[in-house]
C-alpha positions as a printed Julia matrix, in Angstrom:
277×3 Matrix{Float64}:
 33.65  -64.31  -23.74
 33.38  -62.79  -20.27
 31.36  -59.65  -19.47
 32.28  -57.5   -16.46
 32.92  -60.32  -14.01
 35.46  -60.04  -11.19
 35.8   -63.8   -10.72
 39.34  -64.92  -11.46
 38.3   -68.49  -12.31
 35.86  -67.12  -14.91
 38.6   -64.95  -16.41
 40.85  -67.98  -16.74
 38.17  -69.68  -18.85
 37.64  -66.73  -21.19
 39.54  -65.66  -24.3
 37.85  -62.24  -24.75
 37.14  -60.19  -21.66
 34.71  -57.25  -21.52
 35.44  -55.79  -18.11
 37.26  -53.05  -16.26
 40.82  -54.37  -16.47
 41.88  -52.49  -13.35
 39.42  -54.58  -11.32
 41.04  -57.84  -12.37
 43.98  -59.48  -10.67
 46.27  -59.3   -13.69
 49.07  -61.84  -13.65
 51.03  -64.02  -16.02
 47.99  -66.35  -16.14
 46.23  -63.74  -18.27
 48.99  -62.96  -20.73
 47.11  -64.61  -23.62
 43.8   -62.9   -22.9
 42.23  -60.21  -25.06
 40.69  -57.27  -23.21
 38.09  -54.79  -24.39
 40.51  -52.03  -23.42
 42.54  -49.68  -25.58
 43.74  -47.11  -23.02
 43.51  -43.91  -25.06
 40.36  -44.75  -27.03
 38.69  -41.91  -25.11
 40.14  -39.54  -27.69
 37.29  -40.53  -29.97
 34.71  -41.64  -27.41
 34.38  -38.48  -25.32
 32.19  -35.89  -27.02
 34.39  -32.83  -26.59
 37.58  -34.71  -27.54
 35.95  -36.16  -30.65
 34.75  -32.71  -31.68
 38.32  -31.39  -31.49
 39.59  -34.28  -33.57
 36.9   -33.75  -36.21
 36.85  -29.97  -36.41
 38.75  -29.93  -39.71
 37.21  -33.11  -41.08
 34.39  -32.99  -43.68
 32.52  -35.64  -41.73
 32.54  -33.73  -38.44
 29.68  -31.74  -36.92
 30.44  -28.26  -35.63
 30.65  -28.54  -31.85
 32.07  -26.43  -29.06
 32.31  -26.46  -25.29
 30.04  -24.1   -23.42
 31.81  -21.59  -21.2
 30.73  -18.52  -19.28
 30.04  -16.79  -22.58
 28.66  -18.2   -25.81
 31.63  -19.0   -28.1
 31.64  -16.46  -30.93
 31.73  -19.07  -33.69
 28.26  -20.3   -32.71
 26.7   -17.06  -34.0
 27.88  -17.87  -37.53
 26.39  -21.35  -37.67
 23.61  -21.49  -40.22
 21.15  -24.04  -38.86
 17.52  -24.2   -37.76
 18.22  -25.63  -34.32
 21.01  -25.92  -31.77
 21.53  -28.98  -29.56
 22.98  -29.0   -26.04
 24.46  -32.24  -24.66
 26.11  -33.08  -21.33
 29.75  -34.08  -21.86
 29.68  -37.13  -19.62
 26.21  -38.51  -20.21
 24.75  -41.24  -22.41
 21.42  -42.73  -23.54
 20.12  -39.3   -24.48
 20.03  -38.06  -20.87
 20.18  -34.29  -20.47
 19.97  -33.43  -24.17
 17.8   -30.52  -25.18
 17.17  -28.81  -28.5
 15.75  -25.39  -29.39
 15.4   -23.18  -32.46
 18.62  -21.26  -33.06
 17.69  -17.84  -31.67
 15.73  -19.29  -28.76
 18.74  -21.37  -27.73
 20.99  -18.29  -27.94
 18.69  -16.47  -25.52
 18.66  -19.45  -23.14
 22.45  -19.6   -23.17
 22.71  -15.89  -22.46
 20.61  -16.29  -19.33
 21.89  -19.62  -17.99
 25.43  -20.74  -17.21
 25.99  -24.3   -18.4
 29.03  -26.3   -17.33
 30.17  -29.66  -18.7
 27.98  -29.19  -21.78
 28.71  -28.99  -25.47
 26.65  -27.14  -28.03
 26.3   -28.61  -31.49
 24.87  -27.5   -34.79
 21.73  -29.25  -35.98
 22.22  -31.12  -39.25
 19.35  -31.44  -41.7
 19.37  -35.05  -42.83
 17.8   -37.5   -45.17
 14.52  -38.96  -43.96
 13.2   -42.51  -43.84
  9.45  -42.59  -44.51
  9.17  -39.01  -43.29
 11.19  -39.54  -40.11
 14.72  -38.67  -39.09
 17.11  -41.55  -38.73
 20.7   -42.28  -37.95
 22.81  -45.43  -38.27
 24.39  -47.41  -35.44
 27.32  -49.42  -36.76
 29.57  -51.7   -34.73
 33.29  -51.36  -35.37
 35.95  -53.74  -34.03
 39.45  -52.35  -33.65
 42.69  -53.52  -32.1
 45.58  -51.39  -30.89
 47.44  -51.96  -34.17
 44.62  -50.16  -36.0
 43.28  -53.29  -37.63
 39.53  -52.8   -37.84
 36.37  -54.28  -39.25
 32.85  -52.9   -39.64
 30.0   -55.3   -38.99
 27.19  -55.39  -41.55
 24.88  -56.06  -38.62
 24.14  -52.56  -37.47
 20.8   -50.82  -37.67
 18.94  -47.67  -38.6
 17.33  -45.92  -35.61
 14.14  -44.06  -36.5
 12.71  -41.06  -34.67
  9.29  -42.01  -33.21
  7.51  -39.02  -34.77
  7.36  -37.52  -38.26
  9.89  -34.81  -38.98
  8.82  -31.18  -38.59
 10.72  -27.9   -38.19
  7.84  -26.45  -36.16
  8.57  -28.28  -32.92
 11.44  -28.91  -30.49
  9.97  -32.27  -29.46
 12.91  -34.65  -28.96
 10.83  -37.52  -30.34
 10.8   -35.68  -33.68
 14.49  -34.83  -33.84
 16.36  -37.54  -31.93
 16.6   -41.24  -32.69
 18.25  -42.6   -29.54
 16.43  -45.79  -28.56
 16.73  -44.87  -24.89
 14.69  -41.73  -25.58
 12.18  -43.55  -27.77
 11.84  -46.43  -25.24
  8.78  -48.53  -26.07
  8.33  -46.61  -29.34
 11.85  -47.41  -30.54
 11.93  -48.72  -34.09
 15.03  -50.07  -35.78
 15.74  -51.36  -39.28
 18.59  -53.86  -39.86
 21.36  -52.17  -41.8
 21.9   -55.2   -44.02
 18.28  -55.01  -45.23
 18.3   -51.26  -45.93
 17.7   -50.7   -49.64
 20.19  -47.78  -49.82
 23.01  -49.53  -47.98
 25.18  -49.99  -51.05
 24.96  -46.3   -51.95
 26.69  -45.3   -48.72
 28.62  -48.37  -47.57
 31.93  -47.47  -49.25
 31.78  -43.83  -48.1
 31.05  -44.93  -44.52
 34.02  -47.31  -44.62
 36.3   -44.53  -45.92
 35.21  -42.12  -43.16
 35.76  -44.67  -40.39
 39.1   -45.72  -41.89
 40.29  -42.12  -42.11
 39.35  -41.46  -38.49
 41.0   -44.61  -37.15
 44.24  -43.98  -39.03
 44.58  -40.51  -37.53
 44.73  -42.0   -34.02
 47.71  -42.92  -31.94
 46.75  -46.1   -30.09
 48.68  -47.89  -27.38
 48.33  -51.58  -26.54
 47.46  -52.87  -23.11
 50.84  -53.74  -21.49
 50.29  -57.52  -21.31
 48.48  -58.06  -24.57
 47.04  -56.14  -27.47
 43.66  -54.82  -26.51
 40.61  -54.58  -28.69
 37.57  -52.35  -28.6
 34.0   -52.93  -29.69
 32.75  -49.47  -30.62
 29.31  -48.15  -31.52
 29.54  -45.49  -34.25
 26.5   -43.23  -34.64
 26.35  -41.82  -38.15
 23.94  -39.65  -40.09
 23.61  -38.7   -43.75
 23.04  -35.03  -44.53
 21.0   -33.56  -47.39
 24.12  -33.47  -49.6
 24.51  -37.25  -49.03
 27.65  -36.72  -46.94
 28.47  -38.99  -44.02
 28.66  -37.28  -40.62
 29.83  -38.82  -37.35
 27.58  -37.89  -34.42
 29.46  -39.71  -31.67
 31.31  -42.92  -30.86
 30.35  -45.15  -27.96
 33.04  -47.01  -26.02
 30.49  -49.28  -24.36
 27.55  -49.58  -26.76
 24.52  -51.24  -25.25
 24.34  -54.97  -25.97
 20.84  -55.36  -24.53
 18.05  -56.71  -26.7
 15.2   -54.18  -26.93
 13.13  -56.41  -29.23
 13.45  -59.47  -31.49
 15.03  -57.43  -34.28
 17.65  -56.1   -31.89
 18.42  -59.61  -30.65
 18.92  -60.91  -34.2
 21.2   -57.98  -35.11
 23.41  -58.17  -32.04
 23.84  -61.93  -32.11
 24.97  -61.72  -35.73
 27.2   -58.78  -34.9
 29.0   -60.97  -32.38
 29.57  -63.63  -35.02
 31.33  -60.91  -37.04
 33.3   -59.98  -33.93
 34.52  -63.56  -33.46
 35.64  -63.69  -37.09
 37.6   -60.47  -36.62
 39.27  -61.73  -33.44
 40.15  -65.07  -35.04
 42.09  -63.15  -37.7
 43.8   -61.02  -35.06
 44.8   -64.06  -33.04
 46.09  -65.97  -36.06
 48.14  -62.99  -37.28
 49.86  -62.67  -33.88
 50.98  -66.31  -33.76
């Protein structure tokens, strides 16, 4: 495996390449390589494009682009809070959350560009705290996919309360939590088997609605990070999908999860390679 290296000799030694393909000197030497690159995967990995794709799906979250005026549909959303997110940002940067009416007043007074506004979903709690689930999904451009059991629950650092807009109460992103980040391995979660089949069905339905195109020299693959929550009606909701999920180890638990996730990845790619022979 090669990660984001520009060295041609390193590329020649690698079977699976995680890099910007356009930076590589692509030639016939690389025809048997597998690249972490499905060209139009952005249709599910960019926030505003994903929201369009999911707007009629039961597992979507109501989302709209912010324009000069507040989109009329926002006024009909029945939720305690509204969330604003930059379109082209990650790691929780630029997100803010306010009670519904307070956010409406802010949006009336301030012109936001390149932002989306999203309804706030009331969710199940884990020991009194909000949580979501990061799952790793492997997909190739023929829509073969596999979901690793080695994902994790991300817990909000502070106990849940409707009386505050503190991001540490409402958001679970480990980049926001930083040193307070707490994760629970998905494969040890006691309720995993209640939701595992439903999660698989949601991801399968989404993937099979896509039109994917292979990289010209070889089928690409993509390692995706799906962020999922469970609402109070026990329905699966997709928050967002990350094209380049962080592979850094934030603690020993994270290291164990991600190393095992890569073992699942290798098993998936072995099947893909064998089926193409």
